[in-house]
Coordinates of N, CA and C in Angstrom, one line a residue:
X137 N 39.2 6.6 69.3 CA 38.1 5.6 69.2 C 36.9 6.3 69.8
X138 N 37.0 7.3 71.1 CA 35.8 8.0 71.1 C 35.4 8.6 70.5
X139 N 35.4 9.2 69.5 CA 34.9 10.0 68.3 C 33.8 9.1 67.4
X140 N 34.3 7.6 67.3 CA 33.6 6.8 66.3 C 32.6 6.2 67.4
X141 N 32.6 6.1 68.4 CA 31.8 5.6 69.1 C 30.6 6.6 69.6
X142 N 31.0 8.1 69.5 CA 30.2 9.3 69.7 C 29.1 9.3 68.7
X143 N 29.9 9.2 67.4 CA 29.0 9.3 66.2 C 28.1 8.3 65.8
X144 N 28.6 7.1 66.5 CA 27.6 6.1 66.2 C 26.3 6.0 67.4
X145 N 26.5 6.5 68.5 CA 25.5 6.8 69.6 C 24.9 7.9 68.8
X146 N 25.3 8.9 68.4 CA 24.4 10.0 67.6 C 23.5 9.5 66.5
X147 N 24.0 8.6 65.8 CA 23.4 7.8 64.7 C 22.3 7.4 65.1
X148 N 22.1 6.4 66.0 CA 21.3 5.6 66.8 C 20.2 6.5 67.2
X149 N 20.3 7.6 67.9 CA 19.4 8.3 68.6 C 18.7 9.0 67.3
X150 N 19.4 9.2 66.1 CA 18.8 10.1 65.1 C 17.7 9.0 64.6
X151 N 18.1 7.9 64.4 CA 17.4 6.7 63.7 C 16.0 6.5 64.6
X152 N 16.3 6.3 66.2 CA 15.0 6.3 66.8 C 14.3 7.5 67.0
X153 N 14.5 8.5 66.8 CA 13.6 9.7 66.9 C 12.9 9.8 65.5
X154 N 13.4 9.4 64.6 CA 12.9 9.1 63.0 C 11.8 8.3 63.1
X155 N 12.1 7.1 63.6 CA 11.1 5.8 63.7 C 10.0 6.4 64.4
X156 N 10.4 6.9 65.5 CA 8.9 7.4 66.4 C 8.3 8.4 65.8
X157 N 8.7 9.1 65.1 CA 8.1 10.2 63.9 C 7.2 9.7 62.8
X158 N 7.8 8.6 62.4 CA 7.0 7.8 61.4 C 5.7 7.2 62.0
X159 N 5.7 6.8 63.0 CA 4.9 6.1 63.9 C 4.0 7.0 64.2
X160 N 4.6 8.4 64.4 CA 3.2 9.1 65.0 C 3.2 9.3 66.6
X161 N 4.4 9.2 67.1 CA 4.8 9.0 68.3 C 5.8 10.3 68.9
X162 N 5.3 10.7 69.7 CA 6.2 11.8 70.3 C 7.5 11.2 70.9
X163 N 8.7 12.0 71.5 CA 9.4 11.3 72.3 C 9.3 10.7 73.1
X164 N 8.0 10.8 74.0 CA 7.7 10.1 75.4 C 7.0 9.0 74.8
X165 N 7.0 8.4 73.4 CA 6.1 7.3 73.7 C 4.7 7.5 73.5
X166 N 3.9 8.7 73.6 CA 2.7 9.1 73.5 C 2.4 9.8 71.8
X167 N 1.2 9.8 71.6 CA 1.1 10.9 70.3 C 1.5 12.1 70.4
X168 N 2.0 12.7 69.3 CA 2.8 14.0 69.4 C 1.8 15.3 69.5
X169 N 0.6 14.8 69.2 CA -0.5 15.9 69.4 C -1.4 15.1 70.5
X170 N -2.0 16.3 70.7 CA -3.1 16.2 72.3 C -4.3 15.2 71.8
X171 N -4.7 15.2 70.5 CA -5.6 14.5 70.2 C -5.3 12.9 70.1
X172 N -6.3 12.0 70.2 CA -5.9 10.8 69.9 C -6.0 10.4 68.5
X173 N -5.2 9.3 68.3 CA -5.1 9.1 66.8 C -6.0 8.9 66.4
X174 N -6.0 9.5 64.9 CA -7.3 9.2 63.9 C -7.3 8.4 62.8
X175 N -7.8 7.5 62.4 CA -7.6 6.7 61.0 C -7.9 7.6 59.6
X176 N -7.0 7.7 58.8 CA -6.9 8.5 57.8 C -7.6 7.7 56.8
X177 N -8.6 8.0 55.8 CA -8.8 7.6 54.5 C -8.6 8.2 53.4
X178 N -7.4 7.6 53.0 CA -7.2 8.3 51.7 C -7.7 8.1 50.5
X179 N -7.7 6.6 50.3 CA -8.5 6.2 48.8 C -9.6 5.8 49.1
X180 N -10.6 6.1 50.2 CA -11.9 5.7 50.1 C -12.8 7.0 51.0
X181 N -14.1 7.1 50.1 CA -14.8 8.4 50.6 C -15.6 7.7 51.0
X182 N -15.9 7.9 52.7 CA -16.9 7.2 53.3 C -18.6 7.9 53.3
X183 N -18.5 9.2 52.7 CA -19.6 9.7 52.4 C -20.3 9.1 51.0
X184 N -19.8 8.8 49.9 CA -20.3 8.5 48.7 C -19.8 6.9 48.6
X185 N -19.1 6.0 49.7 CA -18.7 5.1 49.5 C -18.0 4.1 48.4
X186 N -17.2 5.3 47.8 CA -16.4 4.7 46.7 C -14.9 5.2 47.0
X187 N -14.2 4.7 46.0 CA -12.7 4.9 46.0 C -12.7 6.2 45.6
X188 N -11.6 7.1 45.8 CA -11.4 8.5 45.4 C -10.2 8.1 44.4
X189 N -10.4 9.2 43.7 CA -9.1 9.4 42.3 C -8.2 10.2 43.1
X190 N -7.1 9.7 42.5 CA -5.7 10.9 43.3 C -5.8 12.3 42.3
X191 N -5.4 13.2 42.8 CA -5.1 14.2 42.1 C -6.2 15.2 42.3
X192 N -6.2 16.4 41.9 CA -7.2 17.3 42.0 C -8.7 17.1 41.8
X193 N -9.5 17.4 42.2 CA -11.1 16.8 41.9 C -11.6 17.9 40.7
X194 N -11.1 19.0 40.4 CA -11.5 19.6 39.3 C -10.7 19.6 38.1
X195 N -9.4 18.9 38.2 CA -8.6 18.6 37.0 C -9.0 17.3 36.5
X196 N -9.2 17.6 35.0 CA -9.3 16.0 34.3 C -8.4 15.6 33.7
X197 N -8.1 14.6 33.8 CA -6.9 13.8 33.0 C -6.7 14.1 31.3
X198 N -5.7 14.5 30.9 CA -5.3 14.9 29.4 C -5.3 13.7 28.7
X199 N -6.4 13.3 28.0 CA -5.8 11.9 27.4 C -5.9 12.0 25.9
X200 N -5.6 11.3 25.0 CA -5.7 11.2 23.6 C -6.7 11.1 22.9
X201 N -7.9 10.7 23.4 CA -9.0 10.8 22.8 C -9.9 12.3 22.8
X202 N -9.2 12.8 24.0 CA -9.5 14.8 24.1 C -8.9 15.3 22.9
X203 N -7.5 14.9 22.8 CA -7.0 15.3 21.8 C -7.2 15.8 20.7
X204 N -7.8 14.5 20.0 CA -8.1 13.9 18.7 C -9.7 14.4 18.5
X205 N -10.2 14.9 19.2 CA -11.7 14.8 19.1 C -12.3 15.7 17.7
X206 N -11.2 16.6 17.0 CA -12.1 17.0 16.0 C -11.5 16.2 14.6
X207 N -10.5 15.2 15.0 CA -9.6 14.7 13.8 C -10.4 13.8 13.1
X208 N -11.1 12.9 13.6 CA -12.0 12.0 13.1 C -13.0 12.5 12.1
X209 N -13.8 13.6 12.6 CA -14.9 14.2 11.7 C -14.0 14.7 10.9
X210 N -12.8 15.3 11.0 CA -12.3 16.0 9.7 C -12.1 14.9 8.5
X211 N -11.5 13.7 9.1 CA -10.9 12.5 8.1 C -12.3 12.0 7.3
X212 N -13.6 12.0 8.3 CA -14.4 11.6 7.6 C -14.8 12.6 6.5
X213 N -15.0 13.5 6.8 CA -15.7 14.9 5.9 C -14.6 14.7 4.5
X214 N -13.2 15.1 5.0 CA -12.1 14.7 3.5 C -12.5 13.4 2.9
X215 N -12.5 12.3 3.4 CA -13.4 11.1 2.7 C -14.1 11.2 1.7
X216 N -15.2 11.8 2.2 CA -16.6 12.0 1.6 C -16.4 12.9 0.3
X217 N -15.4 14.0 0.5 CA -15.2 14.7 -0.7 C -14.6 13.8 -1.7
X218 N -13.6 13.2 -1.2 CA -12.9 12.5 -2.4 C -13.8 11.4 -3.2
X219 N -14.7 10.6 -2.2 CA -15.6 9.6 -2.8 C -16.3 10.4 -3.9
X220 N -16.6 11.7 -3.6 CA -17.8 12.6 -4.8 C -16.8 12.7 -6.0
X221 N -15.6 13.2 -5.5 CA -14.5 13.3 -6.8 C -14.6 12.1 -7.7
X222 N -14.1 11.0 -6.9 CA -13.7 9.8 -7.5 C -15.1 9.3 -8.5
X223 N -16.3 9.7 -8.2 CA -17.4 9.1 -8.4 C -17.6 9.7 -9.8
X224 N -16.9 10.1 -10.3 CA -17.1 11.1 -11.9 C -16.8 9.7 -13.0
X225 N -17.9 9.5 -13.7 CA -17.8 7.9 -14.7 C -16.4 8.3 -15.7
X226 N -16.0 9.4 -15.9 CA -14.6 9.4 -16.5 C -13.3 8.8 -15.8
X227 N -13.4 9.1 -14.5 CA -12.6 8.2 -13.8 C -12.5 7.1 -13.2
X228 N -13.9 6.4 -13.8 CA -14.2 5.2 -13.2 C -13.8 4.3 -14.5
X229 N -14.1 4.7 -15.5 CA -13.6 3.9 -17.0 C -12.2 3.9 -16.9
X230 N -11.8 2.5 -17.0 CA -10.3 2.1 -16.8 C -9.8 2.4 -18.2
X231 N -8.3 2.8 -18.3 CA -7.6 3.2 -18.9 C -7.4 2.4 -20.1
X232 N -7.2 1.1 -20.0 CA -7.3 0.1 -21.5 C -8.5 -0.6 -21.4
X233 N -9.4 -0.5 -21.7 CA -10.6 -1.1 -21.5 C -10.8 -2.7 -22.2
X234 N -10.0 -3.0 -23.0 CA -9.9 -4.3 -23.9 C -8.8 -4.9 -23.5
X235 N -7.9 -4.8 -22.6 CA -6.7 -5.7 -22.3 C -6.9 -7.1 -22.2
X236 N -8.1 -7.2 -21.3 CA -8.3 -8.8 -21.0 C -8.9 -9.7 -22.1
X237 N -9.6 -8.8 -23.2 CA -9.7 -9.5 -24.2 C -8.9 -9.9 -25.3
X238 N -7.8 -8.7 -25.3 CA -6.6 -9.1 -26.2 C -6.0 -10.3 -25.7
X239 N -5.7 -10.1 -24.1 CA -5.0 -11.4 -23.8 C -5.6 -12.9 -23.9
X240 N -6.9 -12.8 -24.0 CA -7.5 -14.2 -24.1 C -7.6 -14.7 -25.5
X241 N -7.4 -13.4 -26.4 CA -7.9 -13.9 -27.9 C -6.4 -14.2 -28.4
X242 N -5.4 -13.8 -27.9 CA -3.8 -14.0 -28.3 C -3.7 -15.4 -29.0
X243 N -3.9 -16.5 -28.1 CA -3.8 -17.6 -28.3 C -5.1 -18.3 -29.7
X244 N -5.8 -17.8 -29.5 CA -6.7 -18.3 -31.0 C -6.4 -17.5 -32.1
X245 N -6.0 -16.3 -31.9 CA -5.5 -15.5 -32.9 C -4.2 -16.3 -33.5
X246 N -3.3 -16.9 -32.7 CA -2.1 -17.5 -32.9 C -2.3 -18.7 -34.3
X247 N -3.5 -19.3 -33.6 CA -3.9 -20.6 -34.6 C -4.6 -19.8 -36.0
X248 N -5.3 -18.9 -35.7 CA -5.8 -18.7 -37.2 C -4.7 -17.9 -38.0
X249 N -3.9 -17.3 -37.6 CA -2.9 -16.7 -38.3 C -2.1 -17.8 -39.0
X250 N -1.7 -19.0 -38.3 CA -0.8 -20.0 -38.9 C -1.7 -20.7 -40.2
X251 N -3.2 -20.9 -39.8 CA -3.9 -21.6 -41.0 C -4.2 -20.7 -41.9
X252 N -4.3 -19.3 -41.9 CA -4.4 -18.2 -42.6 C -3.1 -18.4 -43.6
X253 N -2.2 -18.4 -43.1 CA -0.8 -18.0 -43.7 C -0.7 -19.4 -44.8
X254 N -1.2 -20.9 -44.1 CA -1.0 -22.2 -45.0 C -2.3 -22.0 -46.2
X255 N -3.3 -21.1 -45.7 CA -4.4 -21.1 -46.8 C -4.0 -20.1 -47.9
X256 N -3.0 -18.9 -47.7 CA -2.1 -18.2 -48.8 C -1.3 -19.0 -49.4
X257 N -0.4 -19.7 -49.0 CA 0.7 -20.5 -49.8 C 0.1 -21.6 -50.7
X258 N -1.0 -22.3 -50.0 CA -2.2 -23.2 -51.1 C -2.4 -22.3 -52.3
X259 N -3.2 -21.2 -52.0 CA -3.3 -20.3 -53.0 C -2.3 -20.0 -54.2
X260 N -1.1 -19.8 -53.5 CA 0.0 -19.3 -54.3 C 0.0 -20.7 -55.1
X261 N 0.0 -21.6 -54.6 CA 0.8 -23.1 -55.2 C -0.2 -23.1 -56.5
X262 N -1.5 -23.1 -56.4 CA -2.5 -23.2 -57.2 C -2.3 -22.4 -58.6
X263 N -2.3 -20.9 -58.0 CA -2.0 -20.0 -59.0 C -0.7 -20.2 -60.1
X264 N 0.4 -20.5 -59.3 CA 1.6 -20.7 -60.1 C 1.4 -22.2 -60.8
X265 N 0.7 -23.1 -60.1 CA 0.4 -24.3 -61.0 C -0.7 -24.2 -62.0
X266 N -1.3 -23.4 -62.1 CA -2.3 -23.0 -63.3 C -1.4 -22.1 -64.1
X267 N -0.8 -21.0 -64.1 CA 0.2 -20.6 -65.0 C 1.3 -21.6 -65.6
X268 N 2.0 -22.4 -65.0 CA 3.3 -22.7 -65.5 C 2.9 -24.4 -65.6
X269 N 1.7 -24.9 -64.7 CA 1.8 -26.5 -65.4 C 2.3 -27.5 -64.4
X270 N 3.5 -27.0 -63.5 CA 4.2 -27.9 -62.6 C 4.1 -27.4 -61.2
X271 N 2.8 -28.0 -60.4 CA 2.9 -27.4 -58.9 C 4.1 -28.1 -57.9
X272 N 4.8 -29.1 -58.2 CA 5.5 -29.8 -57.0 C 6.7 -28.7 -57.0
X273 N 7.4 -28.2 -57.8 CA 8.6 -27.9 -57.2 C 8.3 -26.2 -56.9
X274 N 8.2 -26.2 -56.0 CA 7.9 -24.3 -55.6 C 9.1 -23.6 -55.9
X275 N 10.2 -23.9 -55.5 CA 11.4 -23.1 -55.9 C 11.7 -22.8 -57.0
X276 N 11.2 -23.6 -58.1 CA 11.5 -23.7 -60.0 C 10.3 -22.7 -59.9
X277 N 9.4 -22.8 -59.4 CA 8.3 -21.5 -59.9 C 8.3 -20.6 -59.7
X278 N 9.1 -20.5 -58.1 CA 9.3 -18.7 -57.7 C 10.5 -18.3 -58.8
X279 N 11.5 -18.9 -59.0 CA 12.6 -18.7 -60.2 C 12.0 -18.1 -61.3
X280 N 11.0 -18.9 -61.8 CA 10.2 -18.7 -63.1 C 9.4 -17.4 -63.1
X281 N 8.8 -17.2 -62.0 CA 8.2 -16.1 -61.9 C 9.0 -14.7 -61.9
X282 N 10.2 -15.1 -60.8 CA 10.9 -13.8 -61.0 C 11.8 -13.5 -62.3
X283 N 11.7 -14.5 -62.9 CA 12.7 -14.4 -64.5 C 11.4 -13.7 -65.3
X284 N 10.0 -13.8 -64.9 CA 9.1 -13.4 -65.9 C 9.2 -11.8 -65.6
X285 N 9.1 -11.5 -64.3 CA 9.1 -10.6 -63.6 C 10.3 -9.6 -64.5
X286 N 11.4 -10.2 -64.3 CA 12.7 -9.2 -64.8 C 12.4 -9.2 -66.6
X287 N 12.0 -10.1 -67.2 CA 11.6 -9.9 -68.7 C 10.6 -9.0 -69.0
X288 N 9.5 -8.9 -68.2 CA 8.8 -7.9 -68.6 C 9.5 -6.3 -68.3
X289 N 10.4 -6.0 -67.0 CA 10.3 -5.2 -66.8 C 11.9 -4.5 -67.8
X290 N 12.7 -5.6 -68.2 CA 13.5 -5.5 -69.3 C 13.0 -4.8 -70.5
X291 N 11.8 -5.6 -70.9 CA 11.1 -5.3 -72.0 C 10.3 -3.7 -72.0
X292 N 10.0 -3.3 -70.8 CA 9.6 -1.9 -70.4 C 10.7 -1.1 -70.6
X293 N 11.7 -1.2 -70.1 CA 13.0 -0.4 -70.2 C 13.1 0.0 -71.6
X294 N 13.3 -1.4 -72.5 CA 13.6 -1.2 -73.8 C 12.7 -0.2 -74.7
X295 N 11.2 -0.4 -74.2 CA 10.3 0.1 -74.9 C 10.4 1.9 -74.7
X296 N 11.0 2.0 -73.6 CA 11.2 3.6 -73.0 C 12.2 4.3 -73.6
X297 N 13.4 3.2 -73.9 CA 14.4 3.7 -74.7 C 13.9 4.2 -76.2
X298 N 13.3 3.2 -76.8 CA 12.7 3.4 -78.1 C 12.0 4.6 -78.1
X299 N 11.1 4.8 -77.4 CA 10.2 6.1 -77.3 C 11.3 7.3 -77.1
X300 N 12.0 7.3 -76.3 CA 12.9 8.6 -76.2 C 13.7 8.7 -77.2
X301 N 14.1 7.7 -78.2 CA 15.2 7.7 -79.2 C 14.1 8.8 -80.3
X302 N 12.7 7.9 -80.3 CA 12.1 8.7 -81.4 C 11.4 9.9 -81.0
X303 N 11.7 10.3 -80.1 CA 11.0 12.0 -79.8 C 12.3 12.9 -80.0

């Protein structure tokens, strides 16, 4: 057990010596140097009466602003060049200049197409009524018109055959 007691005593002595060294005192309780204690001003400069900056006086900090000093001017110059190129009148003109007009006119044109179709049907009815005299039955008029066309084509075919036989 003497070894443990000896080790603890040695440790206590080392801790006391360390504490005295931190406080700036020698082993005899006085200051380690022959000069009296002098107050150190690490953060304050008494000559300029301002706070000191840590680090070396000649060394400046490396900041992001210093790293990108030329980048901003370069971007502005590139942007101006792009604007000059984009200002060309051919680049300004839209690819489909009248798409909005077509969109707005589609509703009006749908109404007009319906009215146009009705007017065409009315004209056809009038013509058929004038040629056949019965305007009420449209399907009968259409059949009669088809029969007339078939008769005419049959007559033309017969005339062609007669002409071929004669020659």
